[in-house]
Amino acid sequence: MTFVEYKINTDELNIEYSVLLEMLQVTDLSPHNPVVSEATEVFDKLYEIANIRGGYVVYDNIVLDKGKGVIYIKDKQLYPQPQVCGYMKGAEMLAVFVCTAGEGFTEIAKGYNKEGEYLKGFIADTMGSLTVEKAMNLIQERIEREYLSYGLKITNRYSPGYCFWEVNDQQQLFSLLPNNPCNINLSNSCLMTPIKSVSGIIGIGKDVKKRGYACSKCTNKNCLYKQISEQH
């Protein structure tokens, strides 16, 4: 299978400073607010620290077993659990993706923390999360446009850690990708490096539906998917 890879310019993402402030839950936008001034300083470094890459490979002849919560792909299996399998209903193909914002966000956050600038460290970490999700939005849109030309639709994307999909299934997910895709490494404990990276699946087919995320029903206030969905 061919791995389609993208190098993404930060300009393409149209990341808005106001969205970063919303993710930081800043309500006082006064320049006298120390969070606003420090967020401005960190945000100004976005273009110099981002190194965004992403890609995907598409598998056909997949088999979904919603009851068991398993997707069979050739001689391998993914275990995204029944809820995510239900979101894949009608999928004839599966795009397995990865995307990273690069090491820069983690490095600058560590630097700030080492200097005792913990707020700036947190802001840099949050900005990295926002960047990689925005980048994956762009890649998902490109996948959608490509397959629309064939009369096919796509689902939303889903990642390990979402809707009871165990994080340790990352090992199976990465077995469906080339070694170190986009220079992303996966540890034995299923931690991706660079840390600001995402992986997951997108269903493709004539009868699939792009269902809304169930974030409004989720009680996990620390979930990145929930935070970002609430900004749109």
XYZ file of C-alpha atoms in Angstrom, residues 13-158:
146
model
C -3.647 26.037 9.023
C -5.014 29.534 9.680
C -4.505 29.099 13.410
C -6.176 31.959 15.227
C -4.779 33.434 18.418
C -8.323 33.749 19.761
C -8.806 29.964 19.530
C -5.659 29.397 21.591
C -7.027 31.738 24.261
C -10.334 29.857 24.249
C -8.514 26.565 24.743
C -6.665 28.164 27.643
C -10.090 29.209 29.003
C -9.086 32.867 29.101
C -12.089 35.146 29.662
C -10.259 38.362 30.578
C -8.761 39.532 27.284
C -7.199 42.634 28.785
C -3.512 43.119 27.864
C -2.910 43.506 31.614
C -3.880 39.853 32.078
C -0.539 37.994 32.433
C -1.935 34.961 30.606
C -2.756 37.111 27.571
C 0.668 38.719 27.451
C 2.501 35.412 27.864
C 0.233 33.654 25.363
C 1.034 36.391 22.862
C 4.765 35.842 23.351
C 4.469 32.073 22.867
C 2.071 32.356 19.918
C 4.571 34.577 18.103
C 6.973 31.604 18.062
C 4.503 29.330 16.253
C 6.063 29.643 12.816
C 9.611 28.988 13.984
C 8.872 25.886 16.044
C 6.260 24.051 13.939
C 7.476 21.222 11.690
C 4.239 19.714 10.459
C 4.030 16.423 8.591
C 1.257 13.930 8.100
C 0.121 11.102 5.908
C -2.066 8.081 5.459
C -2.409 4.705 3.791
C -5.730 3.314 2.518
C -6.741 -0.335 2.869
C -9.619 -1.941 1.006
C -11.506 -5.201 1.597
C -11.921 -4.474 5.287
C -14.380 -6.363 7.489
C -16.230 -4.682 10.363
C -17.524 -6.649 13.344
C -19.407 -4.120 15.434
C -20.488 -6.724 17.982
C -16.893 -7.588 18.829
C -15.621 -4.082 18.171
C -13.036 -5.358 15.688
C -11.949 -4.256 12.218
C -10.196 -6.923 10.133
C -7.637 -5.577 7.673
C -5.902 -8.257 5.631
C -4.094 -10.425 8.213
C -4.321 -7.838 11.005
C -6.977 -6.588 13.368
C -7.790 -3.300 15.053
C -9.875 -3.195 18.211
C -11.561 0.236 18.266
C -14.546 -1.163 20.231
C -18.244 -1.241 19.237
C -18.931 2.505 19.367
C -16.199 3.466 16.895
C -17.008 0.436 14.728
C -20.571 1.749 14.605
C -19.270 5.078 13.307
C -17.504 3.130 10.542
C -20.769 1.544 9.335
C -20.810 1.232 5.540
C -17.035 1.660 5.198
C -15.546 -0.224 2.243
C -12.034 1.119 2.851
C -10.071 2.448 5.777
C -7.524 5.283 5.843
C -4.958 4.802 8.605
C -3.318 8.148 9.376
C -0.635 9.864 11.408
C 0.250 13.532 11.800
C 2.768 15.470 13.887
C 3.382 19.109 14.742
C 7.063 18.297 15.315
C 9.433 18.256 18.288
C 9.604 22.041 18.628
C 6.565 22.423 20.863
C 7.796 19.865 23.377
C 11.318 21.282 23.357
C 10.204 24.855 23.966
C 7.765 23.748 26.670
C 10.558 21.852 28.444
C 12.787 24.902 28.153
C 10.190 27.155 29.733
C 9.529 24.659 32.525
C 13.241 24.311 33.241
C 13.398 28.103 33.679
C 10.380 28.048 35.985
C 8.142 29.619 33.315
C 5.426 27.025 33.869
C 2.591 29.058 32.401
C 4.491 29.565 29.146
C 5.313 25.867 29.146
C 1.634 25.008 29.429
C 0.729 27.475 26.683
C 3.353 26.003 24.330
C 2.056 22.501 25.035
C -1.530 23.567 24.341
C -0.486 25.318 21.139
C 1.187 22.112 19.949
C -2.020 20.158 20.527
C -4.022 22.742 18.618
C -1.519 22.760 15.743
C -1.511 19.004 15.166
C -5.308 18.798 15.268
C -5.637 21.674 12.807
C -3.110 19.967 10.535
C -5.048 16.712 10.662
C -8.223 18.642 9.794
C -6.465 19.750 6.618
C -5.355 16.225 5.718
C -8.864 14.885 6.370
C -10.287 17.518 4.022
C -7.820 16.435 1.321
C -8.848 12.793 1.738
C -12.497 13.807 1.492
C -11.959 15.775 -1.731
C -9.965 12.966 -3.308
C -12.539 10.255 -2.690
C -15.495 12.496 -3.477
C -14.212 12.470 -7.058
C -14.830 8.690 -7.024
C -18.339 9.083 -5.644
C -17.261 8.064 -2.138
C -17.697 9.735 1.244
C -15.722 9.630 4.468
C -16.443 9.354 8.177
C -14.975 11.587 10.818
C -11.613 10.499 12.192
C -11.200 8.467 15.355
